[in-house]
Every structure is written in structure tokens, then in C-alpha cells.
Short mmCIF file of N, CA, C and O in Angstrom, two decimals:
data_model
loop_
_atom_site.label_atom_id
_atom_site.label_comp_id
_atom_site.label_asym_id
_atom_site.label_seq_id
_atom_site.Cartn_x
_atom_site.Cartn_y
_atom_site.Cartn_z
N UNK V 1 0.74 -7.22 15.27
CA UNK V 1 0.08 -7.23 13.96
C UNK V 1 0.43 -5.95 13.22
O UNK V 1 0.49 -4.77 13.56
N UNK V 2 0.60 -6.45 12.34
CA UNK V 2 1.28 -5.25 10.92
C UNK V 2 -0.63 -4.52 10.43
O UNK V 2 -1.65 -5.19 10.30
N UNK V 3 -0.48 -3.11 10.28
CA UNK V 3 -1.44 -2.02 9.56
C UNK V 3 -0.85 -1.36 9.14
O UNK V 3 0.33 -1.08 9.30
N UNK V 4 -2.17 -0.75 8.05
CA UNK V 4 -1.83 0.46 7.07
C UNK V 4 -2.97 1.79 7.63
O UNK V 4 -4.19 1.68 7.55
N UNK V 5 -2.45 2.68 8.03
CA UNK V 5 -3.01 3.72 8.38
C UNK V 5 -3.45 4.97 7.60
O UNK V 5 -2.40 5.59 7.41
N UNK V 6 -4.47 5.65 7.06
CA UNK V 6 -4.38 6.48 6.00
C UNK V 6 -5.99 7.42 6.43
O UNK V 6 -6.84 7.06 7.23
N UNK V 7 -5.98 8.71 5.55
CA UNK V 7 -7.33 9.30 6.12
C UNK V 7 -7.82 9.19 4.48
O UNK V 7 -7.08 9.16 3.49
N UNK V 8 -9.32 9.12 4.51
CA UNK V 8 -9.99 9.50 3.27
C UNK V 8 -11.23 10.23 4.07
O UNK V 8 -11.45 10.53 5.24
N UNK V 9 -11.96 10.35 2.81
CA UNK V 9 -13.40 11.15 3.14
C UNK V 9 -14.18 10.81 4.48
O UNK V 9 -14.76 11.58 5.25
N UNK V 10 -14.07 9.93 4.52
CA UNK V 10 -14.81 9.44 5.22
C UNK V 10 -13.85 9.43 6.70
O UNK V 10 -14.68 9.34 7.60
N UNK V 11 -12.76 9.47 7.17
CA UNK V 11 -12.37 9.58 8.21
C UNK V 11 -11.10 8.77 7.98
O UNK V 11 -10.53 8.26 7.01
N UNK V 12 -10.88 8.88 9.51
CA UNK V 12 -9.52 8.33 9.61
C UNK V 12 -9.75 6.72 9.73
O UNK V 12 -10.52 6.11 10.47
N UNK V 13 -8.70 6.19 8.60
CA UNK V 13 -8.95 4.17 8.86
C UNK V 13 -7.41 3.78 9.33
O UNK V 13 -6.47 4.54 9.57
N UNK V 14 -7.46 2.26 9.40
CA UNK V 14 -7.12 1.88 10.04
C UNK V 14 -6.75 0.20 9.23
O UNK V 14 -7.79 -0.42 8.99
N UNK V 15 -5.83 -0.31 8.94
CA UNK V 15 -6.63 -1.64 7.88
C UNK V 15 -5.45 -2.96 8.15
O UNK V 15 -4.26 -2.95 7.84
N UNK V 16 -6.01 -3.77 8.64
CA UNK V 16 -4.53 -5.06 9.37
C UNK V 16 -4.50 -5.89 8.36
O UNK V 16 -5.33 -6.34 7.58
N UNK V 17 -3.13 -6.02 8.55
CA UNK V 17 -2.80 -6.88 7.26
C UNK V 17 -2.29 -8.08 8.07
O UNK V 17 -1.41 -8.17 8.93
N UNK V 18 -3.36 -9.23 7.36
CA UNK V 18 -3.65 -10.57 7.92
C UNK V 18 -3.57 -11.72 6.86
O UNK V 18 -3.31 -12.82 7.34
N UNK V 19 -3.75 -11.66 5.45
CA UNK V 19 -2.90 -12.21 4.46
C UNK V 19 -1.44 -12.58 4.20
O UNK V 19 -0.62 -12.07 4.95
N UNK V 20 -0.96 -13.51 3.13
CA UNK V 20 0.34 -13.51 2.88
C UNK V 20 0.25 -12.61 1.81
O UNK V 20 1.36 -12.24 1.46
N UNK V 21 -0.86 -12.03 1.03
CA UNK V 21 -0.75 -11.12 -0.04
C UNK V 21 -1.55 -9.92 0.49
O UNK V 21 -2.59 -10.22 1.07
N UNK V 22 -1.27 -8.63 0.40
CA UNK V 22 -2.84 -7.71 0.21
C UNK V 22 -2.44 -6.52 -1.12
O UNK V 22 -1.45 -5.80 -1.30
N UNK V 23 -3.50 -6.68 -1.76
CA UNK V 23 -3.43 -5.86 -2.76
C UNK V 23 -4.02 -4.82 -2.33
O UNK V 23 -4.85 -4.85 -1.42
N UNK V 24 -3.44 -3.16 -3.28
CA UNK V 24 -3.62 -1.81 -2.86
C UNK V 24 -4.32 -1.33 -4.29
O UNK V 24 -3.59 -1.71 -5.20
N UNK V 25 -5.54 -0.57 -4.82
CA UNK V 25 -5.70 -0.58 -5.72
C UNK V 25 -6.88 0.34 -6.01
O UNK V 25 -7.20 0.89 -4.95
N UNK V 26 -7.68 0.74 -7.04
CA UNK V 26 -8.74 1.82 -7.29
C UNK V 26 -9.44 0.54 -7.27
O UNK V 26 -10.25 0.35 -6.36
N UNK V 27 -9.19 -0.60 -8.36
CA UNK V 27 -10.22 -2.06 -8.52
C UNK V 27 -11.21 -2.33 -7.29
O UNK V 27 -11.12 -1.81 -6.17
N UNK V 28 -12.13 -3.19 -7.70
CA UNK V 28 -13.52 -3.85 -6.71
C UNK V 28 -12.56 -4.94 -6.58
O UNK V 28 -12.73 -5.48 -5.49
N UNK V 29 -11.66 -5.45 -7.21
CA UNK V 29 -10.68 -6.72 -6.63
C UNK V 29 -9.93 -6.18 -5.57
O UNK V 29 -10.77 -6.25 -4.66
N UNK V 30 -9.19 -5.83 -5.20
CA UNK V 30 -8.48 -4.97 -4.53
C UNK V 30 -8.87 -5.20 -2.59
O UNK V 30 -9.96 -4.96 -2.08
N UNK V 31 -7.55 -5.73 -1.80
CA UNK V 31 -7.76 -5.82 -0.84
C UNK V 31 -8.28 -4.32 -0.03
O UNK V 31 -9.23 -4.22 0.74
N UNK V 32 -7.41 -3.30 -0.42
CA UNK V 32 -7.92 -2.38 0.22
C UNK V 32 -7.90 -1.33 -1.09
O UNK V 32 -7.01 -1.14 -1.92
N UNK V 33 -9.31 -0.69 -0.92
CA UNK V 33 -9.99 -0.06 -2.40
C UNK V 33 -9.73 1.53 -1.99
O UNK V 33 -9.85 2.04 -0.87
N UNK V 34 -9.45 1.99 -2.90
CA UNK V 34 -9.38 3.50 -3.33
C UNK V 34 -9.98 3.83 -4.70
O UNK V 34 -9.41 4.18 -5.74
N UNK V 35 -11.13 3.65 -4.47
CA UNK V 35 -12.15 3.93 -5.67
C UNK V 35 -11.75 5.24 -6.15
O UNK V 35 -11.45 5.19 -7.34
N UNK V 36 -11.64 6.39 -5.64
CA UNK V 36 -11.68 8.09 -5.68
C UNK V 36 -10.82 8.17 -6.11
O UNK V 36 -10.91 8.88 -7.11
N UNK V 37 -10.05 7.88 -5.97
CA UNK V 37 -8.63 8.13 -6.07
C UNK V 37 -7.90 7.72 -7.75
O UNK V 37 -7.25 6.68 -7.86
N UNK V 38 -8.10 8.62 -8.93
CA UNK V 38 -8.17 8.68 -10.04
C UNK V 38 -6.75 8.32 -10.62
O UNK V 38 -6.66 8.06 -11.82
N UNK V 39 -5.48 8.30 -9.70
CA UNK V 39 -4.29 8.47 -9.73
C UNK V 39 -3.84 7.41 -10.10
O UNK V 39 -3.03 7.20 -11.00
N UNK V 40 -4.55 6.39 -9.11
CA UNK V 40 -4.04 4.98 -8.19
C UNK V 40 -4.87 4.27 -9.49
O UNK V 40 -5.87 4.54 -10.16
N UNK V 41 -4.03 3.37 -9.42
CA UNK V 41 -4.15 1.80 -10.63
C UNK V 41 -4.75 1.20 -9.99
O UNK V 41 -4.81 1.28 -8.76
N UNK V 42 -5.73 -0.14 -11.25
CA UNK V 42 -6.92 -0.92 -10.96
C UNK V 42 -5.97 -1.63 -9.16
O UNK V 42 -6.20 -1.32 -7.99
N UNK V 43 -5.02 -2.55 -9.73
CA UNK V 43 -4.37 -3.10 -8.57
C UNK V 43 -2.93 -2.47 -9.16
O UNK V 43 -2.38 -2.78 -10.21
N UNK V 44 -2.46 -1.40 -8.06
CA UNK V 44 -1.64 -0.43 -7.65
C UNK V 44 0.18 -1.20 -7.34
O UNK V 44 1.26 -1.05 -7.91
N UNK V 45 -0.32 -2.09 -6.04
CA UNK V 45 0.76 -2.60 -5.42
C UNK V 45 0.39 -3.63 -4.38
O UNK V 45 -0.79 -3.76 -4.06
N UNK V 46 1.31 -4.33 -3.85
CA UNK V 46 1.16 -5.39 -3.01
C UNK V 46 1.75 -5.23 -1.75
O UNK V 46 2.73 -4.53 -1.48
N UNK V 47 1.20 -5.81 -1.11
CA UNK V 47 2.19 -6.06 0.92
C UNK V 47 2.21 -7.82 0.72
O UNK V 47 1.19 -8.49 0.55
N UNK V 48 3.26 -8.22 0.76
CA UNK V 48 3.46 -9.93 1.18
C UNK V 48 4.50 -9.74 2.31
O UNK V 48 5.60 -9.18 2.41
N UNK V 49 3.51 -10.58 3.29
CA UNK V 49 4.15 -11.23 4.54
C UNK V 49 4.91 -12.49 4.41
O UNK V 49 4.53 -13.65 4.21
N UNK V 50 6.11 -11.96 4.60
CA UNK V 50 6.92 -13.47 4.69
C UNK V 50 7.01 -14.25 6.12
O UNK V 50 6.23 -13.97 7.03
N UNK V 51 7.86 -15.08 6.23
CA UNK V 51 7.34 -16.17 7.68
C UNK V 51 8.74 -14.75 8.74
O UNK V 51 9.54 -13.90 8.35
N UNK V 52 8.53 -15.00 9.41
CA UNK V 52 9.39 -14.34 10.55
C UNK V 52 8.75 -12.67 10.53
O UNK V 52 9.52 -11.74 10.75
N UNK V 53 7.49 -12.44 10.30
CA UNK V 53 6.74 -11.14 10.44
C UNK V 53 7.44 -9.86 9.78
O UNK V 53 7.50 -8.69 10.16
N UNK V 54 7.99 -10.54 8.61
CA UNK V 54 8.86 -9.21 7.67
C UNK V 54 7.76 -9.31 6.62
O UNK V 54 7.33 -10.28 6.01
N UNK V 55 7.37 -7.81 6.57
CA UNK V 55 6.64 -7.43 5.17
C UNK V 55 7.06 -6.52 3.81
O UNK V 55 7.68 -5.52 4.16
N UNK V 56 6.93 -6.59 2.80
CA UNK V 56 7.77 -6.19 1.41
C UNK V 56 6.49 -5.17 0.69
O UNK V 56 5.27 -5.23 0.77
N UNK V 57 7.06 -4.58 0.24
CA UNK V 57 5.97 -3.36 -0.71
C UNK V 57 6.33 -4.47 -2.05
O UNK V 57 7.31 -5.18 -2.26
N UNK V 58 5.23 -4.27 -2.73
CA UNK V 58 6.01 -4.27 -4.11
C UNK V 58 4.78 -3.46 -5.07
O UNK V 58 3.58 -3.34 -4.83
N UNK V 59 5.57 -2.96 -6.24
CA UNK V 59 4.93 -2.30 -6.86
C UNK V 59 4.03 -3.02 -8.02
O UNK V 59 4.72 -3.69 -8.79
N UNK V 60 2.63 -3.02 -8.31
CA UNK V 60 2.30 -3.88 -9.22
C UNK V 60 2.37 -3.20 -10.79
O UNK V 60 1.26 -3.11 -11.33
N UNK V 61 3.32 -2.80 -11.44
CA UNK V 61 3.03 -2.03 -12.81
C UNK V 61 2.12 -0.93 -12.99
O UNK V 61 1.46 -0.71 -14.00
N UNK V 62 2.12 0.03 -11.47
CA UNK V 62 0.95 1.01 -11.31
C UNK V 62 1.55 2.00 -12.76
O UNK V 62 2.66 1.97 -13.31
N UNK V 63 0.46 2.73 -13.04
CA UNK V 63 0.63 3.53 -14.38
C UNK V 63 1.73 5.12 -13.14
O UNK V 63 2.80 5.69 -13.33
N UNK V 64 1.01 5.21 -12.35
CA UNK V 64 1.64 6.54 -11.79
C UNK V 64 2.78 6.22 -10.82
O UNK V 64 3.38 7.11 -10.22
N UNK V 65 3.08 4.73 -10.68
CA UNK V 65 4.47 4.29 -9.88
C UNK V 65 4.06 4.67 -8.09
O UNK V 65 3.27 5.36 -7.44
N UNK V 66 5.01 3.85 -7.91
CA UNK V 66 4.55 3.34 -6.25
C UNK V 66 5.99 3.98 -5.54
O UNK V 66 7.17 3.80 -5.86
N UNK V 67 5.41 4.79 -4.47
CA UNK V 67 6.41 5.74 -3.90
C UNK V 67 6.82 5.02 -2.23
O UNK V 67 5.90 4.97 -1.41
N UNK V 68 7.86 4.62 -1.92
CA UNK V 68 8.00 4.59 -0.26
C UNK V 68 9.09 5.66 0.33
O UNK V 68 10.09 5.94 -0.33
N UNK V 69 8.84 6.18 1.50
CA UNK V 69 9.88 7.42 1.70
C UNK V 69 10.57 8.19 0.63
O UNK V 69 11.73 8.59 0.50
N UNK V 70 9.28 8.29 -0.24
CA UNK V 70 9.60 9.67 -1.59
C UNK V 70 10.71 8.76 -2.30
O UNK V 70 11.57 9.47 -2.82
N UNK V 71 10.91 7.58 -2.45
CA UNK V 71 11.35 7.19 -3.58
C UNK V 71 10.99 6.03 -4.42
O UNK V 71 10.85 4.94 -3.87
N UNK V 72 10.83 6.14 -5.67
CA UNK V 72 9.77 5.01 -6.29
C UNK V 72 10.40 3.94 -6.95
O UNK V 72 11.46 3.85 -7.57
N UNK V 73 9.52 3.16 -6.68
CA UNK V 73 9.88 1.60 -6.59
C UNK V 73 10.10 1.34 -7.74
O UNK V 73 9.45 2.09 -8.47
N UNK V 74 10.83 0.47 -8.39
CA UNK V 74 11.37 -0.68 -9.71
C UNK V 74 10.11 -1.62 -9.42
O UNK V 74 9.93 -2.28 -8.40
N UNK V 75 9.19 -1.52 -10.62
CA UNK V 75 8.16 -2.41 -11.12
C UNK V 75 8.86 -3.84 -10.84
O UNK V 75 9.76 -4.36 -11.50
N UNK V 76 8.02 -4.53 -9.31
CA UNK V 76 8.01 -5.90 -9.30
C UNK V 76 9.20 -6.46 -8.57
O UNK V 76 9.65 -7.59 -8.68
N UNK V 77 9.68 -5.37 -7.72
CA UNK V 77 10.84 -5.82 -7.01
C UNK V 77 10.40 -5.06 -5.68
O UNK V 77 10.26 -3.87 -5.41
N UNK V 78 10.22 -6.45 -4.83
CA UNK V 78 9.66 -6.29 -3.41
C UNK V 78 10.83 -5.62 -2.03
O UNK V 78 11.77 -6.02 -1.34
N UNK V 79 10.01 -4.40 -2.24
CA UNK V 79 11.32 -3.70 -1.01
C UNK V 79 10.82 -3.95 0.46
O UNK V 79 9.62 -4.02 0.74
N UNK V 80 11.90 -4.08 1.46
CA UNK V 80 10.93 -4.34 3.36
C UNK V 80 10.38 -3.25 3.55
O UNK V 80 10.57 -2.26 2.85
N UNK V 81 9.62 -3.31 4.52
CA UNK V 81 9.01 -2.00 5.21
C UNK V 81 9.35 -2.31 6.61
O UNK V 81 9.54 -3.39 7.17
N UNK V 82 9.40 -0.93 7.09
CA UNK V 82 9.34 -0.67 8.75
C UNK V 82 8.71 0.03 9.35
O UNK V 82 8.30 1.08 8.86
N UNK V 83 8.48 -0.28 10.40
CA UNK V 83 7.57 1.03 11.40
C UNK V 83 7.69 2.63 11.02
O UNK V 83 8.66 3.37 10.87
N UNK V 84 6.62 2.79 10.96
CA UNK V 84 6.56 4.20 10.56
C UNK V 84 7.08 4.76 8.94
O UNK V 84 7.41 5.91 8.64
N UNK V 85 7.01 3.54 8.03
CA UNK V 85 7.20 3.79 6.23
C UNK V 85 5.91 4.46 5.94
O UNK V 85 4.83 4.30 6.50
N UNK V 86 6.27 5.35 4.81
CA UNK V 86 5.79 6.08 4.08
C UNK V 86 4.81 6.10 2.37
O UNK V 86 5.30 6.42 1.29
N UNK V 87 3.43 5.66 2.61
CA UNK V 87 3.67 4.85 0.95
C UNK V 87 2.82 6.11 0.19
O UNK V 87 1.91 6.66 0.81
N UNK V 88 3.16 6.53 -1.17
CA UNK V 88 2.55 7.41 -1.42
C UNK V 88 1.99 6.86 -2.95
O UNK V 88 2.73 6.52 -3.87
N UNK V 89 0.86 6.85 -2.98
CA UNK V 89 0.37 5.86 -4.47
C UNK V 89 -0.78 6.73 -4.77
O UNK V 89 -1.64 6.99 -3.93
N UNK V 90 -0.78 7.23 -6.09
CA UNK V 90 -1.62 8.50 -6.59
C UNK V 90 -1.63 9.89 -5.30
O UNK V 90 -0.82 10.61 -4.71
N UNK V 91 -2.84 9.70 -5.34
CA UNK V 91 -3.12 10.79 -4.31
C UNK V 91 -3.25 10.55 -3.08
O UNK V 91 -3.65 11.40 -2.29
N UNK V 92 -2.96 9.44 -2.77
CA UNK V 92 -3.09 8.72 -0.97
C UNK V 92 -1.97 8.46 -0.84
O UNK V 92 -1.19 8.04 -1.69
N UNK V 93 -1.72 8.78 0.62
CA UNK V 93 -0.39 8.28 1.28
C UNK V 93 -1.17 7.46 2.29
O UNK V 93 -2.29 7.67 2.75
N UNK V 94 -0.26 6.39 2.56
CA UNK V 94 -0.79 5.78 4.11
C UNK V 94 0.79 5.33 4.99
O UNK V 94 1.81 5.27 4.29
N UNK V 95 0.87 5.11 6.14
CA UNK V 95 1.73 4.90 7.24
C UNK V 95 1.75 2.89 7.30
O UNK V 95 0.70 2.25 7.24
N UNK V 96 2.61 2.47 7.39
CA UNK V 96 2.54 1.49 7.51
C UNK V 96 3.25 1.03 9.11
O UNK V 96 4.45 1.11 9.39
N UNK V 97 2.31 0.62 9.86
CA UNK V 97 3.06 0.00 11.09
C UNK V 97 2.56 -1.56 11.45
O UNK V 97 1.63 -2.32 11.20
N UNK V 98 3.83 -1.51 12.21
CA UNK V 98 4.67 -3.14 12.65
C UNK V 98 4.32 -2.94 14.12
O UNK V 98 4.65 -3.79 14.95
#
């Protein structure tokens, strides 16, 4: 099972991605919420699982742009991820593992 790993105030989380979509976002819509986080757009960016357990970032038109291994994504064009990627969106980074 594919997670996103990241620390906030509250401690270190932990969050499995079990959808074919999960949205990243400051929004109350938002699969996984970053309210605090002043940086990060209502809905930020996406994880879609495709069939054979490959997962894609994509960026959703965030105002401050969606970063993977320090380089930022083209609005709406879904890049893979791998063990141990890097996502950096406002002021949160999180780890993504496979």
C-alpha cells in the first residue's frame, strides 16, 4: 500500500492512499487537509492510482505551484512517483512511499 508521510503540529502522520483520486489541499473538501498552511491552495494537487499500483502527482492550478524533487510541475500534467519522492506544496513537504 502506497502513503504520504509528513510532520505537522500535531505530530508525525502517516496517510494511505486507498482511492483512485486523493486530493491535497488547505479546503474542508480536500482528501488530506492542511488548513494552516496559508501557502497551499483550497485543492492544491492530486495522487491518481492507476491499475498496475503506479501512482501520478498532478498539480491542481495551485496558486504557489506543486514541487516534486525541487522541481515544479506543469499545471495538470500527471508526473509518476516513487519510493521515497519528495512533494513540497506551500509550506509542507511530505515523503511519498510505495
Amino acid at each position: 500500500m502506497a502513503s504520504l508521510e509528513y510532520d505537522i503540529e500535531s505530530g508525525h502522520k502517516v496517510y494511505e492512499l486507498s482511492k483512485k483520486c486523493e486530493t491535497i489541499g488547505r479546503g474542508s473538501e480536500a482528501d488530506v487537509q492542511f488548513e494552516k498552511d496559508p501557502e497551499m491552495s483550497r485543492r492544491h494537487c492530486s495522487i491518481l492510482m492507476q491499475d498496475g499500483g503506479i501512482f501520478l502527482l498532478r498539480d491542481d492550478g495551485a496558486t504557489n505551484g506543486t514541487y516534486l524533487n525541487d522541481q515544479l510541475l506543469d499545471t495538470g500534467t500527471p508526473i509518476p512517483l516513487k519510493d521515497g519522492d519528495e512533494l513540497h506544496l506551500g509550506k509542507t513537504f511530505l515523503t511519498f512511499h510505495k
